[in-house]
XYZ file of C-alpha atoms in Angstrom:
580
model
C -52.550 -139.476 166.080
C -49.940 -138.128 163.949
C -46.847 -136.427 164.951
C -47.229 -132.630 165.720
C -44.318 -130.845 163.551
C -43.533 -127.597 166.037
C -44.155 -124.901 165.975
C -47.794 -124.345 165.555
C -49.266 -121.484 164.179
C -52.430 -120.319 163.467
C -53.724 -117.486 161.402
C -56.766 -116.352 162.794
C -59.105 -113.110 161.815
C -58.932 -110.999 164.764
C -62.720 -110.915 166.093
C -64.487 -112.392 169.067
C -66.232 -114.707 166.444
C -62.904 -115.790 165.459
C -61.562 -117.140 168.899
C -64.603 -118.244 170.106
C -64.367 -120.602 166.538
C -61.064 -121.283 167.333
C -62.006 -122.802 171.111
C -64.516 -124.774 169.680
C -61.988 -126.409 167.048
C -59.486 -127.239 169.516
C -61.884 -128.152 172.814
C -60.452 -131.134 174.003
C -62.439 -134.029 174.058
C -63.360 -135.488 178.068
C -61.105 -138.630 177.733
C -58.003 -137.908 178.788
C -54.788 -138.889 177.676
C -51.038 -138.686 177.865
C -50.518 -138.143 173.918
C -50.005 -134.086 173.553
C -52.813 -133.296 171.289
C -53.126 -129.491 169.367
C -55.509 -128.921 171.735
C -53.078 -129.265 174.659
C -50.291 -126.983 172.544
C -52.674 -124.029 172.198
C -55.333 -124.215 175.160
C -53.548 -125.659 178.479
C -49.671 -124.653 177.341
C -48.589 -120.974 177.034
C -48.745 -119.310 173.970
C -47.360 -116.434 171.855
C -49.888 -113.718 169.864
C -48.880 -111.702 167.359
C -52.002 -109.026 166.006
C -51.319 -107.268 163.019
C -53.399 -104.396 161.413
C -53.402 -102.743 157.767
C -54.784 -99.651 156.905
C -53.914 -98.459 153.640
C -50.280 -98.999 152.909
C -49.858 -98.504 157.160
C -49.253 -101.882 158.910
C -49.376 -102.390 162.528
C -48.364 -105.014 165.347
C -48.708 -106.381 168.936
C -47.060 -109.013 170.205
C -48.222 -110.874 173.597
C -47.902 -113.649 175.443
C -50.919 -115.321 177.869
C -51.334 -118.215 179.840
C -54.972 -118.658 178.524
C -54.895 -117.232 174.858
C -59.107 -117.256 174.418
C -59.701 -114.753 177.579
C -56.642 -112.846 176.490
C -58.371 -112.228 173.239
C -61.623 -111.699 174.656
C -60.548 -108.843 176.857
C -58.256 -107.248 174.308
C -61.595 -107.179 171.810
C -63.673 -105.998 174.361
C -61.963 -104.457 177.488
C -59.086 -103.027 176.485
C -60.695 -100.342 174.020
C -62.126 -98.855 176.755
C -58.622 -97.789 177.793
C -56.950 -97.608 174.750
C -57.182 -96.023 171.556
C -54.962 -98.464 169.651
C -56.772 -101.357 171.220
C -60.506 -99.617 169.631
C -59.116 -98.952 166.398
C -57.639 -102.475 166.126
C -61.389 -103.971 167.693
C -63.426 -102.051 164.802
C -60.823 -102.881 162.006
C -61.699 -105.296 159.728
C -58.294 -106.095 158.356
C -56.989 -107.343 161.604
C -55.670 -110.391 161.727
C -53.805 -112.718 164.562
C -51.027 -115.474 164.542
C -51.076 -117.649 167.655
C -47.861 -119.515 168.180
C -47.613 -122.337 170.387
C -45.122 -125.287 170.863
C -44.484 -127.997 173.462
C -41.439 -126.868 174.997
C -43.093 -123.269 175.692
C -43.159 -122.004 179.444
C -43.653 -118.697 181.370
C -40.179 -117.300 181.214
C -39.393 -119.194 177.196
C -42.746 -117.339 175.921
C -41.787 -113.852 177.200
C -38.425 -114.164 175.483
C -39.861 -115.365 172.620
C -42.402 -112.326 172.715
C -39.279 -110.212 172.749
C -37.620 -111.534 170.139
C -40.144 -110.979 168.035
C -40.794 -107.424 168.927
C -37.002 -107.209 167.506
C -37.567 -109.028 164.601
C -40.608 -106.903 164.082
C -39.046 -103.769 164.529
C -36.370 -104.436 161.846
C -39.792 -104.532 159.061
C -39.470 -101.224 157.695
C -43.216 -101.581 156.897
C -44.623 -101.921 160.248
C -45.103 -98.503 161.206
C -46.436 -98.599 164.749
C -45.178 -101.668 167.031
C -47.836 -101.565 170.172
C -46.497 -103.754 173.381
C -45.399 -101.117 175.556
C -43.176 -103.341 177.378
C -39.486 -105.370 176.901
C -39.169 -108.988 178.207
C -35.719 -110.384 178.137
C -35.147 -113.438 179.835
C -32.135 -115.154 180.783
C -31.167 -117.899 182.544
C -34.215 -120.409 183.262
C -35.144 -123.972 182.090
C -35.148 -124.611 178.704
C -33.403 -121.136 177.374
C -30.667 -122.758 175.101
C -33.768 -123.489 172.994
C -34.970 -119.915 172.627
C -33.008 -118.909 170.002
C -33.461 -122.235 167.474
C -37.452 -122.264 168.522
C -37.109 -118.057 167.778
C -36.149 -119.001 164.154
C -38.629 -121.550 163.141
C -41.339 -119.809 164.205
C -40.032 -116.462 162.261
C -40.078 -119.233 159.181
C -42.989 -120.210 159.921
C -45.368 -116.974 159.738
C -42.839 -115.920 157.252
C -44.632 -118.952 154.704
C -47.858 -117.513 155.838
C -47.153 -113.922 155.535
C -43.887 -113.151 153.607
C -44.810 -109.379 153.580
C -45.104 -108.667 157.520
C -42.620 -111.313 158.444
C -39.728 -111.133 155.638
C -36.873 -113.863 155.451
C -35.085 -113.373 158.590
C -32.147 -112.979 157.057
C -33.442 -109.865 155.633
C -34.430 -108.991 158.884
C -31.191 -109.357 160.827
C -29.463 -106.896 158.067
C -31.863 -104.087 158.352
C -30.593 -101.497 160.318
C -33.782 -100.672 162.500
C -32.945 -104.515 163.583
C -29.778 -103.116 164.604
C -30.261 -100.478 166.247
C -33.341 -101.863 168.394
C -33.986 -101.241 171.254
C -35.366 -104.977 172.063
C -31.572 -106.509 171.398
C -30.891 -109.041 174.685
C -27.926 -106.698 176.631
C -24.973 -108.554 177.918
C -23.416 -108.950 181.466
C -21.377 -105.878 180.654
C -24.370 -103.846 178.881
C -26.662 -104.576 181.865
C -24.357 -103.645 184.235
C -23.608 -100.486 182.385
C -27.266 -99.501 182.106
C -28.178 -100.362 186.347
C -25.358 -97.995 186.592
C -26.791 -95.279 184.340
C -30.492 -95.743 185.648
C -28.564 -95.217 189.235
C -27.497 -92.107 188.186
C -30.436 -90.704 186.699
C -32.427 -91.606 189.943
C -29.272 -89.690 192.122
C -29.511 -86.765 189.536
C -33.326 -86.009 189.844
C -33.705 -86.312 193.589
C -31.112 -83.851 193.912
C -32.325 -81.875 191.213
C -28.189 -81.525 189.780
C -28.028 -79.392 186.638
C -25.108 -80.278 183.615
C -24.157 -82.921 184.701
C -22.152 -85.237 182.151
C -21.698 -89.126 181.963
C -19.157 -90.884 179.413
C -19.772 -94.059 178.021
C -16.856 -95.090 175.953
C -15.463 -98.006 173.762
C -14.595 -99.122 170.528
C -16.519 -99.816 167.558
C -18.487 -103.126 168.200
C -18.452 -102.839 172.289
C -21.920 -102.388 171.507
C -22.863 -98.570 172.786
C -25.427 -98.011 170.096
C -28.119 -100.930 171.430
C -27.189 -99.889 175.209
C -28.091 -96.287 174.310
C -31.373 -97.337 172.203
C -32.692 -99.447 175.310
C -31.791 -96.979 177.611
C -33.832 -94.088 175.567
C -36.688 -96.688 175.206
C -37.023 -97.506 178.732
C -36.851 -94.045 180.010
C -39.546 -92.853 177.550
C -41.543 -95.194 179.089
C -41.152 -93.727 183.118
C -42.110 -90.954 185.124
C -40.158 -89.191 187.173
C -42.145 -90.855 189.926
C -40.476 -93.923 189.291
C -37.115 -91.957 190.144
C -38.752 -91.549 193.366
C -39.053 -87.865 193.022
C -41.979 -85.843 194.709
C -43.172 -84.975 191.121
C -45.332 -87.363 188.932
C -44.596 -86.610 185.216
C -43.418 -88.424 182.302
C -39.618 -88.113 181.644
C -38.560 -85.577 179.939
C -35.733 -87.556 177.530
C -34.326 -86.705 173.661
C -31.806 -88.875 172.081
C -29.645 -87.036 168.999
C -26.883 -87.539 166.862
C -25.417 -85.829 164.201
C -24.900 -88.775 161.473
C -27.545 -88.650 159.014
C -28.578 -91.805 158.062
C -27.903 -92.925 161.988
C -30.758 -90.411 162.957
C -33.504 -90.973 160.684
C -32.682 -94.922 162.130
C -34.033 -93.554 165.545
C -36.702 -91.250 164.469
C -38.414 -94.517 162.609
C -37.777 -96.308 165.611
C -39.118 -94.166 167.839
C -42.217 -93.486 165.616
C -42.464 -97.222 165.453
C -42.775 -97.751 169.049
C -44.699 -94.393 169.481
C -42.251 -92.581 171.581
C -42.874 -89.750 169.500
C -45.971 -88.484 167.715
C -43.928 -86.966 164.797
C -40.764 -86.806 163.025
C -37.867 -84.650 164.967
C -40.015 -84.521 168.334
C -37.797 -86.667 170.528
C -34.929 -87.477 168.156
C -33.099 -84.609 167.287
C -30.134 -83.274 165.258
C -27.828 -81.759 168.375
C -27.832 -78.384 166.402
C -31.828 -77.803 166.244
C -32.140 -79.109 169.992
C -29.411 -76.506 170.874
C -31.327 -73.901 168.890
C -34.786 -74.813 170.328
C -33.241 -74.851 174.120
C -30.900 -71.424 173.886
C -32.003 -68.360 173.358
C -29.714 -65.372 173.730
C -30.119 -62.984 176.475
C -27.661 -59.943 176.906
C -25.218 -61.485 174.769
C -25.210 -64.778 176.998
C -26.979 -68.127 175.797
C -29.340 -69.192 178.364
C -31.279 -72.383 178.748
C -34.411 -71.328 180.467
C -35.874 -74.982 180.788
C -33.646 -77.434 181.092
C -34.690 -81.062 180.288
C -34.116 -84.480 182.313
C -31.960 -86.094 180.537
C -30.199 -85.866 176.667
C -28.181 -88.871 175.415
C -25.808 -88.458 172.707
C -24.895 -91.335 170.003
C -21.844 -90.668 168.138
C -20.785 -88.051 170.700
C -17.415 -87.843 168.540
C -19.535 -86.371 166.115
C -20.549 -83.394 167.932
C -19.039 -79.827 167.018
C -16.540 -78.618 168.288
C -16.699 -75.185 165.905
C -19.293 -73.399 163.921
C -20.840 -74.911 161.166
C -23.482 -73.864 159.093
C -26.758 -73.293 161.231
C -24.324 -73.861 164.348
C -23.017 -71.181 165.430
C -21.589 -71.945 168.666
C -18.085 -72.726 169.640
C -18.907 -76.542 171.396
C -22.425 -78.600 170.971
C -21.254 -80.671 174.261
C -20.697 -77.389 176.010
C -24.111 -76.404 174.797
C -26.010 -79.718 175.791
C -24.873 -79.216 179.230
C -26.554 -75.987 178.799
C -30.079 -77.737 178.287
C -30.032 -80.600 180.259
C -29.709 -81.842 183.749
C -28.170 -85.019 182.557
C -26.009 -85.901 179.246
C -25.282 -89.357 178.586
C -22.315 -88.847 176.183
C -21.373 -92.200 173.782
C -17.698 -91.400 172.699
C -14.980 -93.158 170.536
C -11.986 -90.948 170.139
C -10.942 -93.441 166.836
C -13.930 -92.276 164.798
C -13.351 -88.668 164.597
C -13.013 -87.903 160.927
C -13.406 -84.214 160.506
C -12.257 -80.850 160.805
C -15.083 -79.373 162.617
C -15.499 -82.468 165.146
C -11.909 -82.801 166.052
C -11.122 -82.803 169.795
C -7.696 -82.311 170.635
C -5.749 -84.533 172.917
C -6.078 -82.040 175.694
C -9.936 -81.952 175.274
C -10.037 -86.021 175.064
C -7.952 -86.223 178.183
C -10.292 -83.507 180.141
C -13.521 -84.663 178.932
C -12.042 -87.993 180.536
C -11.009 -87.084 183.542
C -13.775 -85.051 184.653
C -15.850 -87.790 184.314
C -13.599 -90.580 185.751
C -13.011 -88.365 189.105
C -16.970 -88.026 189.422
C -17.146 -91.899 188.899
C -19.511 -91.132 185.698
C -17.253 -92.898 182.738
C -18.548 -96.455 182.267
C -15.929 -98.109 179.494
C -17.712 -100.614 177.322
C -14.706 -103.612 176.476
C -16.331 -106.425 175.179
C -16.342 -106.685 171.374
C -19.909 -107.695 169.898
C -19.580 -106.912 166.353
C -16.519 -108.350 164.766
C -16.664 -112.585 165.111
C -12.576 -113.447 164.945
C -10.009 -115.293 166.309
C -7.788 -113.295 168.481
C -5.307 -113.566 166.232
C -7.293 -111.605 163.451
C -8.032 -109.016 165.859
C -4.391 -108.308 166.803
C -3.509 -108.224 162.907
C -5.946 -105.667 162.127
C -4.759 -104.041 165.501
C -1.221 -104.105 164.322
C -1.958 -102.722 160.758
C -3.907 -99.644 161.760
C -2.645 -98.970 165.166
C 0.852 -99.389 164.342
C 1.301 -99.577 160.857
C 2.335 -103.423 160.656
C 1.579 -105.737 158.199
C 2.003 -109.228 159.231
C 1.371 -112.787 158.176
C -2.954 -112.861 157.304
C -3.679 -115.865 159.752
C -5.637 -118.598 159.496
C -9.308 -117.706 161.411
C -11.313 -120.866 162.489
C -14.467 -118.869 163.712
C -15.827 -117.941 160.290
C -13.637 -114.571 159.735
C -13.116 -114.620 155.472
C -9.959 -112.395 155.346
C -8.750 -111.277 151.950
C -6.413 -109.343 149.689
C -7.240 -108.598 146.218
C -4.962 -106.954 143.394
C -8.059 -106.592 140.936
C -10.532 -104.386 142.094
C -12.867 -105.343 139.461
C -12.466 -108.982 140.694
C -13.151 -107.951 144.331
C -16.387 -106.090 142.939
C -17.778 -109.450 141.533
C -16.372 -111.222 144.826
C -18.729 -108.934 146.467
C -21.494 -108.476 144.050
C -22.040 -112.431 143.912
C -22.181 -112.216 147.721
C -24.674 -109.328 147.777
C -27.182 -111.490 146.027
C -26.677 -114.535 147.916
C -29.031 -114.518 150.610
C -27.619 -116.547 152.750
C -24.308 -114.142 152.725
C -25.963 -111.176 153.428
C -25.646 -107.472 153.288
C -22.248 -106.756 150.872
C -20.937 -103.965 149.767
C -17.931 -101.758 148.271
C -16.245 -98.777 150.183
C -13.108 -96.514 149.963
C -11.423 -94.305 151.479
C -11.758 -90.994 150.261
C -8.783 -90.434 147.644
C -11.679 -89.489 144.956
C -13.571 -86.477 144.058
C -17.075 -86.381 144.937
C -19.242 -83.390 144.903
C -23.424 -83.292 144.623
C -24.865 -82.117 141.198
C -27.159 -83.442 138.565
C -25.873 -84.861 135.417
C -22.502 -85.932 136.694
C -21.018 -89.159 138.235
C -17.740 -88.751 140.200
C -16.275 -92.453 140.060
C -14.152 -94.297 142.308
C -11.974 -95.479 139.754
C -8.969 -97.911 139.756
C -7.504 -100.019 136.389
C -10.511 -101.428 134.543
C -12.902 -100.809 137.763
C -15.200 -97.749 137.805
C -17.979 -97.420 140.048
C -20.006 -93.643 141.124
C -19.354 -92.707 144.654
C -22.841 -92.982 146.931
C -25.662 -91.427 146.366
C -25.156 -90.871 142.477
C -28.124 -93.808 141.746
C -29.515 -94.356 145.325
C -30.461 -91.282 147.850
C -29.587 -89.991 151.352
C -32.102 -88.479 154.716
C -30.940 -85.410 153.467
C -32.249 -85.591 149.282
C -35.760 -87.341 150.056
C -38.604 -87.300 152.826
C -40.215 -90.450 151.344
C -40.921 -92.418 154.309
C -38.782 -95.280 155.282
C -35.746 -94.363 153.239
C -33.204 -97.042 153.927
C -29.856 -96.569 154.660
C -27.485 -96.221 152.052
C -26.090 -99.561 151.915
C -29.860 -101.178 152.564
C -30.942 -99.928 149.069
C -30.841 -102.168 146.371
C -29.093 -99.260 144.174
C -26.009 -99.387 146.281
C -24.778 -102.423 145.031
C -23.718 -100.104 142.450
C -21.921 -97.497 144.325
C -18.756 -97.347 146.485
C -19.330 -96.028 149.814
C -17.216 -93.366 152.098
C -16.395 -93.185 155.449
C -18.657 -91.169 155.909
C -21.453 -93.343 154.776
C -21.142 -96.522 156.194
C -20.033 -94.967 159.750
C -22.053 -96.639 162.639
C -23.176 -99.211 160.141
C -22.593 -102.943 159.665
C -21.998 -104.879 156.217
C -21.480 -108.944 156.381
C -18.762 -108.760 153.588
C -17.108 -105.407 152.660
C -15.288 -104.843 149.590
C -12.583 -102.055 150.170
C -10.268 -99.987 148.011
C -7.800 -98.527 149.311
C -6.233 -95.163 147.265
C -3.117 -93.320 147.704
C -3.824 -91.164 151.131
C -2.322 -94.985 152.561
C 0.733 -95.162 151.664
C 4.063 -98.333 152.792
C 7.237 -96.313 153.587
C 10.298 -97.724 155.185
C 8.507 -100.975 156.569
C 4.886 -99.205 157.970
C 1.816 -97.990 156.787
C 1.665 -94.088 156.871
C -1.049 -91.707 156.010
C -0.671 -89.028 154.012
C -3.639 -86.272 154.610
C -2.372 -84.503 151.142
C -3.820 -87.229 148.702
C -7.096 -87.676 150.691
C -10.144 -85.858 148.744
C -11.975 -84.859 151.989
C -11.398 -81.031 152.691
C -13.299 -81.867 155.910
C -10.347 -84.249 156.592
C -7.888 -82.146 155.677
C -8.193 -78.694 156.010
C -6.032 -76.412 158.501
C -8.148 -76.677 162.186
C -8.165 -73.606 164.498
C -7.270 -75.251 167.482
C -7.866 -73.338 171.303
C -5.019 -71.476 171.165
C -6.138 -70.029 168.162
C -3.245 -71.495 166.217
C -4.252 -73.421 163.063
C -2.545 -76.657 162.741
C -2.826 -79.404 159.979
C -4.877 -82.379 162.119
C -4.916 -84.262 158.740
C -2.600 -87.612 159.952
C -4.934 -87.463 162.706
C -8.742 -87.849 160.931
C -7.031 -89.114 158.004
C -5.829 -92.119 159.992
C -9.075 -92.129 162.284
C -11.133 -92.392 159.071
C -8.857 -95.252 157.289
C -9.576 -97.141 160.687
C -12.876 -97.492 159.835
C -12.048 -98.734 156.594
C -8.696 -100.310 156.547
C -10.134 -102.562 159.153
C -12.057 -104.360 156.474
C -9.146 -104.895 154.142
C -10.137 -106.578 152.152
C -13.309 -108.641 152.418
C -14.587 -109.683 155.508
C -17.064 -112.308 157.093
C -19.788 -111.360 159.292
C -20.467 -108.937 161.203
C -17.954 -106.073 159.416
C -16.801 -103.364 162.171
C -17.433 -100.360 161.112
């Protein structure tokens, strides 16, 4: 018998006919013997299913994992419908289709990690709109696990040469930003930890029935908040209050918002993709319209007359701290704690970059004490995102956190450090990179020292020497211009290649190499880098701020410097993953 080249998959049509076929292909003959045969690898091992279903442009998926992958089938075609609507539909479909996966080093605990990762992989396709297994399986330690992620890849290859439009290169995959911001990501030591803790204080918090009560979860960009705070929501829209061991039976009452644009509609498809929600904007939520769907004035007073389990907040920095536009309270956080018995609050201080979100020191040092004295901060410290020496990381410490510029050093884990002088020559650095798919997402930002203002018919550039790009959205389009469905983010779109982003834009989001021009708001004076609020563009940066004292101050050097943090940091091109 030949070799067996691993993995094995099989594309199957998803009908009883089907696997019945397929058991009678791969029966295994009475005479036994020690050579692994096919047969073995897909009837006495363990195996991996993946279903997939098209309807119209609509593409579904369920991924499973079985000891005995012919009775699985059976019982999904012919059992489960009973229960299930999804299971019926996907039973009387005739587009339905199934991949099963199997491979000789495949066991109990390797498959259901396996099944995971491909429910992340999955969930990073833009054009699989509904994602079915209700359930997460992250393994870790067991026999065999070192292999998970190397076996994870060549069987993502290998139904990618099968089916190149529901599995895309994973490459592709891994720069998405529903792949980021997935809920199916593996947590670390620290992330598990954090979330046992969290899941301990929900349980206290609904036995006792505690109203406004606030938990901080803090760290810098890259400690890896955002995927704590997506597994948490996805978990918890999962339980019943039961499960808290309350005396009521009822599914959790849980909404997850954020104010970023581009960072919400990222959760509302994921959430629609794993059916959390039924519709756009039912359990993801700008904080404004939750505040205004929750509060309703009575004798001059804003009252919250049913207040909801729990509300976690991404980007908490981002909250308002003033009125603006539709809001027109004083504090959103204030207002949360209005509406919910529990806010989980994700908060970085260093990526406050306007006006109407600043917090001042006093606020910062409150909101932070408070929390600490009712043991409810949790401190995430472990940074995920940027891959660097530790001497990289303390020179980009040292240039934005005190204004040093040192010696670039030499960075043996894979960290491409930069300067330029020509930013049209960093532009083709970059756009060479962008189309190299082995390098990844790549793109060009600044920092805000050019106009920009929306209007038809006119591109405000980013322009420096012979280099002139239009600032975002001038060729590709944000949440807030289009409700086409599955709008990527701005730097996803194949347009943007074209643009220079802001800080604004790129805020919560990764790049692999970032081009960056840096204008005149960062300036070298006597020996440091200063920042000088008067030549940014931003008026959200740099406007006078009515502070609690009702003075108005200039908090420019303050957002200003926040916002050149998350820029500066890339100076000039950088190697995978770019903190943001």
């Amino acid at each position: 018998m030949a070799s067996i080249e691993y993995p094995l998959v099989k594309r199957i049509p998803y009908s009883e006919e089907a696997i019945k076929a397929f058991e009678t292909d791969y029966q295994k003959p009475l005479d036994v013997s020690d050579e692994l045969t096919e047969a073995d690898i897909f009837l006495a091992y363990p195996t991996v299913y993946i279903i997939t279903d098209r309807k119209k442009k609509q593409v579904s998926a369920y991924v499973g994992e079985t000891s005995n992958i012919i009775s699985r089938t059976v019982q999904h075609i012919k059992q489960d419908p009973l229960e299930r609507d999804d299971w019926d539909s996907l039973a009387r479909s005739s587009e339905a289709e199934m991949y099963i996966v199997g491979h000789d080093k495949f066991n109990k605990s390797l498959t259901l990690d396996v099944e995971n990762q491909l429910m992340l992989y999955l969930s990073g396709n833009p054009k699989i709109q509904q994602l079915n297994n209700r359930r997460s399986n992250p393994q870790f330690r067991y026999y065999t696990s070192e292999l998970m992620p190397k076996i994870t890849s060549q069987v993502w290859r290998e139904l990618h040469s099968q089916n190149p439009d529901i599995f895309p290169e994973e490459e592709v995959i891994k720069d998405s930003a529903l792949f980021k911001a997935s809920p199916f990501h593996k947590l670390t030591a620290e992330q598990l930890k954090a979330k046992e803790i969290l899941f301990e204080k929900i349980r206290g918090n609904l036995k006792l029935d505690k109203q406004s009560e606030l938990i901080l979860v803090s760290g810098e960009a890259g400690a890896g908040k955002t995927v704590l705070l997506s597994s948490l929501f996805y978990d918890l829209n999962r339980l019943r209050t039961s499960d808290f061991s309350t005396e009521e039976d009822r599914l959790l009452n849980c909404y997850l918002l954020v104010n970023h644009d581009e960072q919400h509609r990222v959760y509302d498809d994921i959430a629609l993709k794993l059916r959390v929600q039924d519709k756009r904007g039912q359990r993801v939520q700008k904080p404004t319209s939750f505040i205004n769907n929750h509060l309703e004035e009575v004798d001059g007073e804003l009252i919250c007359q049913q207040a909801v389990d729990v509300v976690l907040v991404d980007e908490g920095h981002l909250l308002l701290t003033q009125g603006k536009q539709s809001y027109r309270g004083k504090n959103q956080l204030e207002d949360l704690l209005k509406c919910a018995k529990l806010v989980i609050l994700i908060f970085d201080e260093n990526q406050i970059i306007s006006r109407a979100e600043y917090w001042e020191d006093s606020q910062i040092q409150k909101l932070i004490d408070t929390t600490t004295v009712n043991d409810n901060h949790i401190r995430l410290e472990n940074q995920m995102r940027l891959q660097s020496s530790p001497e990289t990381l303390q020179w980009i410490d040292d240039f934005v956190k005190r204004g040093e510029i040192k010696p670039i050093p030499e960075d043996n884990q894979g960290y491409d450090l930069k300067i330029f002088t020509d930013a049209q020559e960093m532009y083709e650095a970059i756009r060479d990179r962008a189309y190299d798919k082995e390098k990844g997402l790549s793109r060009m930002l600044a920092t805000y020292d050019w106009d920009w203002k929306q209007g038809k018919g006119t591109n405000w550039n980013v322009t420096v020497g012979d280099f002139s790009l239009p600032w975002n959205y001038s060729q590709t389009k944000s949440p807030g211009q289009s409700s086409a469905k599955n709008l990527k983010s701005w730097a996803e779109q194949e347009a943007s290649i074209n643009e220079v982003g802001s800080t604004y834009t790129i805020q919560g989001f990764d790049l692999n190499y970032a081009g960056v021009i840096i204008g005149p708001s960062v300036k070298y004076r006597d020996g440091r880098v200063i920042y000088d609020g008067s030549e940014s563009k931003s008026n959200q940066m740099t406007s006078r701020r009515t502070m609690s004292d009702g003075s108005k101050q200039d908090v420019s050097e303050k957002t200003v410097r926040i916002s050149k943090k998350k820029t500066i940091i890339c100076v000039l091109c950088i190697k995978p993953p770019l903190i943001t």
